[in-house]
Amino acid sequence: QGIFRQLVERDATNVEWQRDLASSHDKVGDVLQDQGELAGALASYRAGLAIMERLVAEDPEKSAAHGLALYRNFLHWNP
């Protein structure tokens, strides 16, 4: 996440980098979930969700809407 976070901080207008950061939160959440660290996993998933929600709010027509739907679906089944 560190590299993606640095890239996003360098250029907050780069949507691709923001999606990459959201994806890295998702992957970290997967690892934490596999390790049984459910609170940490949920926090990581929610961090990715926050990024995706912001991207959709800024431009609902972009493909971020698809990623947002995936995050919401996951959180619905894994509260």
PDB file of N, CA, C and O in Angstrom:
ATOM      1  N   GLN A   1       0.807  -1.192   0.000  1.00  0.00           N
ATOM      2  CA  GLN A   1       0.000   0.000   0.000  1.00  0.00           C
ATOM      3  C   GLN A   1       0.852   1.258   0.000  1.00  0.00           C
ATOM      4  O   GLN A   1       0.417   2.280  -0.496  1.00  0.00           O
ATOM      5  N   GLY A   2       2.033   1.165   0.552  1.00  0.00           N
ATOM      6  CA  GLY A   2       2.879   2.341   0.692  1.00  0.00           C
ATOM      7  C   GLY A   2       3.182   3.033  -0.619  1.00  0.00           C
ATOM      8  O   GLY A   2       3.098   4.258  -0.718  1.00  0.00           O
ATOM      9  N   ILE A   3       3.540   2.272  -1.624  1.00  0.00           N
ATOM     10  CA  ILE A   3       3.877   2.864  -2.927  1.00  0.00           C
ATOM     11  C   ILE A   3       2.650   3.514  -3.556  1.00  0.00           C
ATOM     12  O   ILE A   3       2.709   4.644  -4.031  1.00  0.00           O
ATOM     13  N   PHE A   4       1.524   2.807  -3.529  1.00  0.00           N
ATOM     14  CA  PHE A   4       0.309   3.375  -4.114  1.00  0.00           C
ATOM     15  C   PHE A   4      -0.120   4.625  -3.356  1.00  0.00           C
ATOM     16  O   PHE A   4      -0.564   5.603  -3.944  1.00  0.00           O
ATOM     17  N   ARG A   5       0.009   4.595  -2.033  1.00  0.00           N
ATOM     18  CA  ARG A   5      -0.363   5.764  -1.232  1.00  0.00           C
ATOM     19  C   ARG A   5       0.509   6.961  -1.603  1.00  0.00           C
ATOM     20  O   ARG A   5       0.033   8.081  -1.748  1.00  0.00           O
ATOM     21  N   GLN A   6       1.803   6.723  -1.799  1.00  0.00           N
ATOM     22  CA  GLN A   6       2.720   7.804  -2.183  1.00  0.00           C
ATOM     23  C   GLN A   6       2.365   8.360  -3.558  1.00  0.00           C
ATOM     24  O   GLN A   6       2.409   9.570  -3.778  1.00  0.00           O
ATOM     25  N   LEU A   7       2.012   7.478  -4.477  1.00  0.00           N
ATOM     26  CA  LEU A   7       1.628   7.936  -5.814  1.00  0.00           C
ATOM     27  C   LEU A   7       0.364   8.785  -5.754  1.00  0.00           C
ATOM     28  O   LEU A   7       0.287   9.839  -6.405  1.00  0.00           O
ATOM     29  N   VAL A   8      -0.622   8.341  -4.986  1.00  0.00           N
ATOM     30  CA  VAL A   8      -1.864   9.094  -4.861  1.00  0.00           C
ATOM     31  C   VAL A   8      -1.603  10.447  -4.211  1.00  0.00           C
ATOM     32  O   VAL A   8      -2.166  11.464  -4.617  1.00  0.00           O
ATOM     33  N   GLU A   9      -0.732  10.472  -3.214  1.00  0.00           N
ATOM     34  CA  GLU A   9      -0.396  11.747  -2.571  1.00  0.00           C
ATOM     35  C   GLU A   9       0.313  12.687  -3.552  1.00  0.00           C
ATOM     36  O   GLU A   9       0.135  13.895  -3.489  1.00  0.00           O
ATOM     37  N   ARG A  10       1.098  12.115  -4.449  1.00  0.00           N
ATOM     38  CA  ARG A  10       1.814  12.916  -5.438  1.00  0.00           C
ATOM     39  C   ARG A  10       0.873  13.504  -6.485  1.00  0.00           C
ATOM     40  O   ARG A  10       1.056  14.636  -6.932  1.00  0.00           O
ATOM     41  N   ASP A  11      -0.140  12.725  -6.895  1.00  0.00           N
ATOM     42  CA  ASP A  11      -1.087  13.192  -7.911  1.00  0.00           C
ATOM     43  C   ASP A  11      -2.474  12.651  -7.580  1.00  0.00           C
ATOM     44  O   ASP A  11      -2.859  11.566  -8.024  1.00  0.00           O
ATOM     45  N   ALA A  12      -3.216  13.394  -6.801  1.00  0.00           N
ATOM     46  CA  ALA A  12      -4.538  12.962  -6.348  1.00  0.00           C
ATOM     47  C   ALA A  12      -5.561  12.916  -7.480  1.00  0.00           C
ATOM     48  O   ALA A  12      -6.651  12.387  -7.298  1.00  0.00           O
ATOM     49  N   THR A  13      -5.215  13.448  -8.649  1.00  0.00           N
ATOM     50  CA  THR A  13      -6.151  13.414  -9.777  1.00  0.00           C
ATOM     51  C   THR A  13      -6.017  12.143 -10.609  1.00  0.00           C
ATOM     52  O   THR A  13      -6.828  11.910 -11.501  1.00  0.00           O
ATOM     53  N   ASN A  14      -5.039  11.317 -10.316  1.00  0.00           N
ATOM     54  CA  ASN A  14      -4.818  10.100 -11.090  1.00  0.00           C
ATOM     55  C   ASN A  14      -5.745   8.993 -10.583  1.00  0.00           C
ATOM     56  O   ASN A  14      -5.486   8.355  -9.567  1.00  0.00           O
ATOM     57  N   VAL A  15      -6.823   8.763 -11.315  1.00  0.00           N
ATOM     58  CA  VAL A  15      -7.840   7.805 -10.909  1.00  0.00           C
ATOM     59  C   VAL A  15      -7.279   6.387 -10.891  1.00  0.00           C
ATOM     60  O   VAL A  15      -7.610   5.587 -10.004  1.00  0.00           O
ATOM     61  N   GLU A  16      -6.448   6.064 -11.845  1.00  0.00           N
ATOM     62  CA  GLU A  16      -5.883   4.711 -11.905  1.00  0.00           C
ATOM     63  C   GLU A  16      -5.084   4.395 -10.642  1.00  0.00           C
ATOM     64  O   GLU A  16      -5.205   3.302 -10.089  1.00  0.00           O
ATOM     65  N   TRP A  17      -4.290   5.337 -10.183  1.00  0.00           N
ATOM     66  CA  TRP A  17      -3.509   5.117  -8.959  1.00  0.00           C
ATOM     67  C   TRP A  17      -4.428   4.967  -7.753  1.00  0.00           C
ATOM     68  O   TRP A  17      -4.161   4.168  -6.854  1.00  0.00           O
ATOM     69  N   GLN A  18      -5.515   5.730  -7.736  1.00  0.00           N
ATOM     70  CA  GLN A  18      -6.453   5.609  -6.627  1.00  0.00           C
ATOM     71  C   GLN A  18      -7.131   4.244  -6.638  1.00  0.00           C
ATOM     72  O   GLN A  18      -7.321   3.624  -5.584  1.00  0.00           O
ATOM     73  N   ARG A  19      -7.475   3.761  -7.811  1.00  0.00           N
ATOM     74  CA  ARG A  19      -8.048   2.406  -7.907  1.00  0.00           C
ATOM     75  C   ARG A  19      -7.038   1.358  -7.459  1.00  0.00           C
ATOM     76  O   ARG A  19      -7.400   0.388  -6.797  1.00  0.00           O
ATOM     77  N   ASP A  20      -5.773   1.551  -7.824  1.00  0.00           N
ATOM     78  CA  ASP A  20      -4.731   0.625  -7.390  1.00  0.00           C
ATOM     79  C   ASP A  20      -4.609   0.613  -5.866  1.00  0.00           C
ATOM     80  O   ASP A  20      -4.426  -0.441  -5.258  1.00  0.00           O
ATOM     81  N   LEU A  21      -4.707   1.783  -5.260  1.00  0.00           N
ATOM     82  CA  LEU A  21      -4.648   1.860  -3.800  1.00  0.00           C
ATOM     83  C   LEU A  21      -5.846   1.140  -3.189  1.00  0.00           C
ATOM     84  O   LEU A  21      -5.697   0.375  -2.229  1.00  0.00           O
ATOM     85  N   ALA A  22      -7.032   1.341  -3.747  1.00  0.00           N
ATOM     86  CA  ALA A  22      -8.222   0.640  -3.255  1.00  0.00           C
ATOM     87  C   ALA A  22      -8.041  -0.866  -3.388  1.00  0.00           C
ATOM     88  O   ALA A  22      -8.372  -1.629  -2.469  1.00  0.00           O
ATOM     89  N   SER A  23      -7.484  -1.297  -4.507  1.00  0.00           N
ATOM     90  CA  SER A  23      -7.237  -2.724  -4.728  1.00  0.00           C
ATOM     91  C   SER A  23      -6.232  -3.280  -3.725  1.00  0.00           C
ATOM     92  O   SER A  23      -6.385  -4.399  -3.235  1.00  0.00           O
ATOM     93  N   SER A  24      -5.221  -2.488  -3.393  1.00  0.00           N
ATOM     94  CA  SER A  24      -4.236  -2.964  -2.412  1.00  0.00           C
ATOM     95  C   SER A  24      -4.886  -3.115  -1.040  1.00  0.00           C
ATOM     96  O   SER A  24      -4.569  -4.058  -0.307  1.00  0.00           O
ATOM     97  N   HIS A  25      -5.808  -2.221  -0.702  1.00  0.00           N
ATOM     98  CA  HIS A  25      -6.544  -2.383   0.563  1.00  0.00           C
ATOM     99  C   HIS A  25      -7.341  -3.683   0.537  1.00  0.00           C
ATOM    100  O   HIS A  25      -7.400  -4.406   1.544  1.00  0.00           O
ATOM    101  N   ASP A  26      -7.936  -3.988  -0.598  1.00  0.00           N
ATOM    102  CA  ASP A  26      -8.706  -5.218  -0.749  1.00  0.00           C
ATOM    103  C   ASP A  26      -7.816  -6.444  -0.556  1.00  0.00           C
ATOM    104  O   ASP A  26      -8.177  -7.384   0.155  1.00  0.00           O
ATOM    105  N   LYS A  27      -6.642  -6.425  -1.164  1.00  0.00           N
ATOM    106  CA  LYS A  27      -5.725  -7.571  -1.056  1.00  0.00           C
ATOM    107  C   LYS A  27      -5.213  -7.742   0.368  1.00  0.00           C
ATOM    108  O   LYS A  27      -5.106  -8.868   0.864  1.00  0.00           O
ATOM    109  N   VAL A  28      -4.911  -6.628   1.025  1.00  0.00           N
ATOM    110  CA  VAL A  28      -4.487  -6.705   2.427  1.00  0.00           C
ATOM    111  C   VAL A  28      -5.630  -7.262   3.273  1.00  0.00           C
ATOM    112  O   VAL A  28      -5.416  -8.100   4.153  1.00  0.00           O
ATOM    113  N   GLY A  29      -6.845  -6.816   2.990  1.00  0.00           N
ATOM    114  CA  GLY A  29      -8.006  -7.344   3.701  1.00  0.00           C
ATOM    115  C   GLY A  29      -8.146  -8.843   3.522  1.00  0.00           C
ATOM    116  O   GLY A  29      -8.453  -9.567   4.481  1.00  0.00           O
ATOM    117  N   ASP A  30      -7.896  -9.331   2.308  1.00  0.00           N
ATOM    118  CA  ASP A  30      -7.950 -10.781   2.062  1.00  0.00           C
ATOM    119  C   ASP A  30      -6.940 -11.529   2.928  1.00  0.00           C
ATOM    120  O   ASP A  30      -7.251 -12.558   3.519  1.00  0.00           O
ATOM    121  N   VAL A  31      -5.725 -11.012   2.986  1.00  0.00           N
ATOM    122  CA  VAL A  31      -4.670 -11.661   3.778  1.00  0.00           C
ATOM    123  C   VAL A  31      -5.048 -11.656   5.256  1.00  0.00           C
ATOM    124  O   VAL A  31      -4.934 -12.676   5.945  1.00  0.00           O
ATOM    125  N   LEU A  32      -5.494 -10.502   5.728  1.00  0.00           N
ATOM    126  CA  LEU A  32      -5.872 -10.406   7.139  1.00  0.00           C
ATOM    127  C   LEU A  32      -7.042 -11.336   7.459  1.00  0.00           C
ATOM    128  O   LEU A  32      -7.060 -11.983   8.514  1.00  0.00           O
ATOM    129  N   GLN A  33      -7.995 -11.423   6.549  1.00  0.00           N
ATOM    130  CA  GLN A  33      -9.122 -12.332   6.760  1.00  0.00           C
ATOM    131  C   GLN A  33      -8.636 -13.775   6.834  1.00  0.00           C
ATOM    132  O   GLN A  33      -9.062 -14.534   7.701  1.00  0.00           O
ATOM    133  N   ASP A  34      -7.730 -14.149   5.933  1.00  0.00           N
ATOM    134  CA  ASP A  34      -7.178 -15.504   5.939  1.00  0.00           C
ATOM    135  C   ASP A  34      -6.430 -15.808   7.239  1.00  0.00           C
ATOM    136  O   ASP A  34      -6.380 -16.957   7.679  1.00  0.00           O
ATOM    137  N   GLN A  35      -5.856 -14.776   7.836  1.00  0.00           N
ATOM    138  CA  GLN A  35      -5.121 -14.946   9.092  1.00  0.00           C
ATOM    139  C   GLN A  35      -6.034 -14.871  10.309  1.00  0.00           C
ATOM    140  O   GLN A  35      -5.578 -14.984  11.439  1.00  0.00           O
ATOM    141  N   GLY A  36      -7.315 -14.667  10.076  1.00  0.00           N
ATOM    142  CA  GLY A  36      -8.259 -14.595  11.175  1.00  0.00           C
ATOM    143  C   GLY A  36      -8.340 -13.242  11.849  1.00  0.00           C
ATOM    144  O   GLY A  36      -9.009 -13.091  12.871  1.00  0.00           O
ATOM    145  N   GLU A  37      -7.691 -12.235  11.273  1.00  0.00           N
ATOM    146  CA  GLU A  37      -7.715 -10.881  11.826  1.00  0.00           C
ATOM    147  C   GLU A  37      -8.872 -10.119  11.184  1.00  0.00           C
ATOM    148  O   GLU A  37      -8.684  -9.258  10.324  1.00  0.00           O
ATOM    149  N   LEU A  38     -10.067 -10.459  11.624  1.00  0.00           N
ATOM    150  CA  LEU A  38     -11.267  -9.965  10.960  1.00  0.00           C
ATOM    151  C   LEU A  38     -11.474  -8.461  11.129  1.00  0.00           C
ATOM    152  O   LEU A  38     -11.916  -7.784  10.196  1.00  0.00           O
ATOM    153  N   ALA A  39     -11.157  -7.917  12.279  1.00  0.00           N
ATOM    154  CA  ALA A  39     -11.319  -6.473  12.481  1.00  0.00           C
ATOM    155  C   ALA A  39     -10.383  -5.700  11.554  1.00  0.00           C
ATOM    156  O   ALA A  39     -10.776  -4.704  10.944  1.00  0.00           O
ATOM    157  N   GLY A  40      -9.141  -6.153  11.437  1.00  0.00           N
ATOM    158  CA  GLY A  40      -8.189  -5.508  10.538  1.00  0.00           C
ATOM    159  C   GLY A  40      -8.604  -5.647   9.086  1.00  0.00           C
ATOM    160  O   GLY A  40      -8.464  -4.713   8.292  1.00  0.00           O
ATOM    161  N   ALA A  41      -9.134  -6.822   8.737  1.00  0.00           N
ATOM    162  CA  ALA A  41      -9.591  -7.058   7.371  1.00  0.00           C
ATOM    163  C   ALA A  41     -10.737  -6.109   7.034  1.00  0.00           C
ATOM    164  O   ALA A  41     -10.738  -5.471   5.972  1.00  0.00           O
ATOM    165  N   LEU A  42     -11.683  -5.993   7.943  1.00  0.00           N
ATOM    166  CA  LEU A  42     -12.817  -5.112   7.700  1.00  0.00           C
ATOM    167  C   LEU A  42     -12.363  -3.659   7.562  1.00  0.00           C
ATOM    168  O   LEU A  42     -12.840  -2.944   6.678  1.00  0.00           O
ATOM    169  N   ALA A  43     -11.422  -3.247   8.383  1.00  0.00           N
ATOM    170  CA  ALA A  43     -10.902  -1.873   8.287  1.00  0.00           C
ATOM    171  C   ALA A  43     -10.248  -1.644   6.931  1.00  0.00           C
ATOM    172  O   ALA A  43     -10.417  -0.585   6.315  1.00  0.00           O
ATOM    173  N   SER A  44      -9.508  -2.625   6.457  1.00  0.00           N
ATOM    174  CA  SER A  44      -8.839  -2.496   5.171  1.00  0.00           C
ATOM    175  C   SER A  44      -9.852  -2.458   4.030  1.00  0.00           C
ATOM    176  O   SER A  44      -9.747  -1.635   3.111  1.00  0.00           O
ATOM    177  N   TYR A  45     -10.863  -3.342   4.090  1.00  0.00           N
ATOM    178  CA  TYR A  45     -11.915  -3.326   3.072  1.00  0.00           C
ATOM    179  C   TYR A  45     -12.647  -1.981   3.079  1.00  0.00           C
ATOM    180  O   TYR A  45     -12.963  -1.426   2.023  1.00  0.00           O
ATOM    181  N   ARG A  46     -12.921  -1.465   4.250  1.00  0.00           N
ATOM    182  CA  ARG A  46     -13.632  -0.185   4.340  1.00  0.00           C
ATOM    183  C   ARG A  46     -12.795   0.968   3.799  1.00  0.00           C
ATOM    184  O   ARG A  46     -13.337   1.906   3.215  1.00  0.00           O
ATOM    185  N   ALA A  47     -11.477   0.902   3.971  1.00  0.00           N
ATOM    186  CA  ALA A  47     -10.602   1.942   3.420  1.00  0.00           C
ATOM    187  C   ALA A  47     -10.680   1.923   1.890  1.00  0.00           C
ATOM    188  O   ALA A  47     -10.757   2.974   1.246  1.00  0.00           O
ATOM    189  N   GLY A  48     -10.671   0.728   1.311  1.00  0.00           N
ATOM    190  CA  GLY A  48     -10.824   0.614  -0.138  1.00  0.00           C
ATOM    191  C   GLY A  48     -12.183   1.088  -0.598  1.00  0.00           C
ATOM    192  O   GLY A  48     -12.306   1.770  -1.615  1.00  0.00           O
ATOM    193  N   LEU A  49     -13.222   0.760   0.171  1.00  0.00           N
ATOM    194  CA  LEU A  49     -14.570   1.194  -0.155  1.00  0.00           C
ATOM    195  C   LEU A  49     -14.672   2.712  -0.152  1.00  0.00           C
ATOM    196  O   LEU A  49     -15.279   3.299  -1.049  1.00  0.00           O
ATOM    197  N   ALA A  50     -14.048   3.357   0.819  1.00  0.00           N
ATOM    198  CA  ALA A  50     -14.094   4.825   0.897  1.00  0.00           C
ATOM    199  C   ALA A  50     -13.486   5.461  -0.350  1.00  0.00           C
ATOM    200  O   ALA A  50     -14.017   6.438  -0.885  1.00  0.00           O
ATOM    201  N   ILE A  51     -12.398   4.886  -0.826  1.00  0.00           N
ATOM    202  CA  ILE A  51     -11.761   5.402  -2.048  1.00  0.00           C
ATOM    203  C   ILE A  51     -12.701   5.230  -3.236  1.00  0.00           C
ATOM    204  O   ILE A  51     -12.916   6.160  -4.017  1.00  0.00           O
ATOM    205  N   MET A  52     -13.285   4.042  -3.355  1.00  0.00           N
ATOM    206  CA  MET A  52     -14.165   3.776  -4.487  1.00  0.00           C
ATOM    207  C   MET A  52     -15.420   4.651  -4.431  1.00  0.00           C
ATOM    208  O   MET A  52     -15.870   5.156  -5.463  1.00  0.00           O
ATOM    209  N   GLU A  53     -15.975   4.861  -3.242  1.00  0.00           N
ATOM    210  CA  GLU A  53     -17.151   5.730  -3.129  1.00  0.00           C
ATOM    211  C   GLU A  53     -16.822   7.156  -3.565  1.00  0.00           C
ATOM    212  O   GLU A  53     -17.623   7.802  -4.234  1.00  0.00           O
ATOM    213  N   ARG A  54     -15.636   7.623  -3.179  1.00  0.00           N
ATOM    214  CA  ARG A  54     -15.236   8.972  -3.569  1.00  0.00           C
ATOM    215  C   ARG A  54     -15.080   9.074  -5.086  1.00  0.00           C
ATOM    216  O   ARG A  54     -15.526  10.041  -5.714  1.00  0.00           O
ATOM    217  N   LEU A  55     -14.471   8.050  -5.698  1.00  0.00           N
ATOM    218  CA  LEU A  55     -14.291   8.064  -7.147  1.00  0.00           C
ATOM    219  C   LEU A  55     -15.634   8.071  -7.868  1.00  0.00           C
ATOM    220  O   LEU A  55     -15.816   8.791  -8.854  1.00  0.00           O
ATOM    221  N   VAL A  56     -16.569   7.282  -7.382  1.00  0.00           N
ATOM    222  CA  VAL A  56     -17.886   7.238  -8.007  1.00  0.00           C
ATOM    223  C   VAL A  56     -18.603   8.572  -7.826  1.00  0.00           C
ATOM    224  O   VAL A  56     -19.253   9.063  -8.745  1.00  0.00           O
ATOM    225  N   ALA A  57     -18.478   9.175  -6.650  1.00  0.00           N
ATOM    226  CA  ALA A  57     -19.124  10.471  -6.409  1.00  0.00           C
ATOM    227  C   ALA A  57     -18.568  11.538  -7.344  1.00  0.00           C
ATOM    228  O   ALA A  57     -19.310  12.407  -7.804  1.00  0.00           O
ATOM    229  N   GLU A  58     -17.278  11.439  -7.634  1.00  0.00           N
ATOM    230  CA  GLU A  58     -16.650  12.427  -8.511  1.00  0.00           C
ATOM    231  C   GLU A  58     -17.030  12.223  -9.969  1.00  0.00           C
ATOM    232  O   GLU A  58     -17.149  13.188 -10.720  1.00  0.00           O
ATOM    233  N   ASP A  59     -17.216  10.967 -10.389  1.00  0.00           N
ATOM    234  CA  ASP A  59     -17.573  10.687 -11.777  1.00  0.00           C
ATOM    235  C   ASP A  59     -18.285   9.340 -11.864  1.00  0.00           C
ATOM    236  O   ASP A  59     -17.655   8.305 -12.098  1.00  0.00           O
ATOM    237  N   PRO A  60     -19.600   9.341 -11.681  1.00  0.00           N
ATOM    238  CA  PRO A  60     -20.360   8.089 -11.637  1.00  0.00           C
ATOM    239  C   PRO A  60     -20.298   7.273 -12.926  1.00  0.00           C
ATOM    240  O   PRO A  60     -20.566   6.084 -12.899  1.00  0.00           O
ATOM    241  N   GLU A  61     -19.946   7.874 -14.034  1.00  0.00           N
ATOM    242  CA  GLU A  61     -19.930   7.169 -15.312  1.00  0.00           C
ATOM    243  C   GLU A  61     -18.681   6.312 -15.505  1.00  0.00           C
ATOM    244  O   GLU A  61     -18.649   5.449 -16.371  1.00  0.00           O
ATOM    245  N   LYS A  62     -17.681   6.547 -14.697  1.00  0.00           N
ATOM    246  CA  LYS A  62     -16.425   5.805 -14.868  1.00  0.00           C
ATOM    247  C   LYS A  62     -16.559   4.380 -14.340  1.00  0.00           C
ATOM    248  O   LYS A  62     -17.477   4.042 -13.615  1.00  0.00           O
ATOM    249  N   SER A  63     -15.601   3.570 -14.656  1.00  0.00           N
ATOM    250  CA  SER A  63     -15.639   2.157 -14.266  1.00  0.00           C
ATOM    251  C   SER A  63     -15.509   1.942 -12.770  1.00  0.00           C
ATOM    252  O   SER A  63     -15.679   0.826 -12.289  1.00  0.00           O
ATOM    253  N   ALA A  64     -15.238   2.995 -12.018  1.00  0.00           N
ATOM    254  CA  ALA A  64     -15.161   2.860 -10.558  1.00  0.00           C
ATOM    255  C   ALA A  64     -16.476   2.338  -9.999  1.00  0.00           C
ATOM    256  O   ALA A  64     -16.500   1.687  -8.968  1.00  0.00           O
ATOM    257  N   ALA A  65     -17.574   2.605 -10.692  1.00  0.00           N
ATOM    258  CA  ALA A  65     -18.875   2.132 -10.224  1.00  0.00           C
ATOM    259  C   ALA A  65     -18.884   0.616 -10.109  1.00  0.00           C
ATOM    260  O   ALA A  65     -19.472   0.057  -9.179  1.00  0.00           O
ATOM    261  N   HIS A  66     -18.224  -0.061 -11.011  1.00  0.00           N
ATOM    262  CA  HIS A  66     -18.145  -1.521 -10.956  1.00  0.00           C
ATOM    263  C   HIS A  66     -17.406  -1.959  -9.699  1.00  0.00           C
ATOM    264  O   HIS A  66     -17.847  -2.848  -8.985  1.00  0.00           O
ATOM    265  N   GLY A  67     -16.269  -1.332  -9.424  1.00  0.00           N
ATOM    266  CA  GLY A  67     -15.504  -1.677  -8.232  1.00  0.00           C
ATOM    267  C   GLY A  67     -16.278  -1.400  -6.963  1.00  0.00           C
ATOM    268  O   GLY A  67     -16.230  -2.169  -6.011  1.00  0.00           O
ATOM    269  N   LEU A  68     -17.024  -0.316  -6.943  1.00  0.00           N
ATOM    270  CA  LEU A  68     -17.837   0.017  -5.785  1.00  0.00           C
ATOM    271  C   LEU A  68     -18.882  -1.066  -5.549  1.00  0.00           C
ATOM    272  O   LEU A  68     -19.104  -1.484  -4.417  1.00  0.00           O
ATOM    273  N   ALA A  69     -19.500  -1.537  -6.602  1.00  0.00           N
ATOM    274  CA  ALA A  69     -20.496  -2.594  -6.454  1.00  0.00           C
ATOM    275  C   ALA A  69     -19.870  -3.844  -5.859  1.00  0.00           C
ATOM    276  O   ALA A  69     -20.462  -4.508  -5.002  1.00  0.00           O
ATOM    277  N   LEU A  70     -18.655  -4.175  -6.279  1.00  0.00           N
ATOM    278  CA  LEU A  70     -17.976  -5.343  -5.733  1.00  0.00           C
ATOM    279  C   LEU A  70     -17.690  -5.172  -4.245  1.00  0.00           C
ATOM    280  O   LEU A  70     -17.883  -6.091  -3.454  1.00  0.00           O
ATOM    281  N   TYR A  71     -17.215  -3.986  -3.839  1.00  0.00           N
ATOM    282  CA  TYR A  71     -16.933  -3.729  -2.427  1.00  0.00           C
ATOM    283  C   TYR A  71     -18.212  -3.822  -1.599  1.00  0.00           C
ATOM    284  O   TYR A  71     -18.234  -4.432  -0.538  1.00  0.00           O
ATOM    285  N   ARG A  72     -19.272  -3.212  -2.086  1.00  0.00           N
ATOM    286  CA  ARG A  72     -20.527  -3.232  -1.326  1.00  0.00           C
ATOM    287  C   ARG A  72     -21.053  -4.649  -1.205  1.00  0.00           C
ATOM    288  O   ARG A  72     -21.565  -5.045  -0.171  1.00  0.00           O
ATOM    289  N   ASN A  73     -20.943  -5.433  -2.264  1.00  0.00           N
ATOM    290  CA  ASN A  73     -21.375  -6.813  -2.228  1.00  0.00           C
ATOM    291  C   ASN A  73     -20.584  -7.597  -1.193  1.00  0.00           C
ATOM    292  O   ASN A  73     -21.130  -8.346  -0.402  1.00  0.00           O
ATOM    293  N   PHE A  74     -19.265  -7.390  -1.161  1.00  0.00           N
ATOM    294  CA  PHE A  74     -18.435  -8.105  -0.202  1.00  0.00           C
ATOM    295  C   PHE A  74     -18.825  -7.734   1.225  1.00  0.00           C
ATOM    296  O   PHE A  74     -18.982  -8.587   2.089  1.00  0.00           O
ATOM    297  N   LEU A  75     -18.964  -6.434   1.484  1.00  0.00           N
ATOM    298  CA  LEU A  75     -19.280  -5.992   2.842  1.00  0.00           C
ATOM    299  C   LEU A  75     -20.670  -6.457   3.256  1.00  0.00           C
ATOM    300  O   LEU A  75     -20.903  -6.713   4.439  1.00  0.00           O
ATOM    301  N   HIS A  76     -21.577  -6.609   2.301  1.00  0.00           N
ATOM    302  CA  HIS A  76     -22.901  -7.112   2.616  1.00  0.00           C
ATOM    303  C   HIS A  76     -22.820  -8.556   3.122  1.00  0.00           C
ATOM    304  O   HIS A  76     -23.485  -8.927   4.076  1.00  0.00           O
ATOM    305  N   TRP A  77     -21.977  -9.353   2.497  1.00  0.00           N
ATOM    306  CA  TRP A  77     -21.873 -10.765   2.868  1.00  0.00           C
ATOM    307  C   TRP A  77     -20.866 -11.017   3.971  1.00  0.00           C
ATOM    308  O   TRP A  77     -20.810 -12.096   4.530  1.00  0.00           O
ATOM    309  N   ASN A  78     -20.027 -10.024   4.288  1.00  0.00           N
ATOM    310  CA  ASN A  78     -19.001 -10.172   5.325  1.00  0.00           C
ATOM    311  C   ASN A  78     -19.026  -8.958   6.253  1.00  0.00           C
ATOM    312  O   ASN A  78     -18.089  -8.181   6.278  1.00  0.00           O
ATOM    313  N   PRO A  79     -20.117  -8.776   7.006  1.00  0.00           N
ATOM    314  CA  PRO A  79     -20.227  -7.560   7.841  1.00  0.00           C
ATOM    315  C   PRO A  79     -19.199  -7.534   8.958  1.00  0.00           C
ATOM    316  O   PRO A  79     -18.656  -8.474   9.366  1.00  0.00           O
TER     317      PRO A  79
END
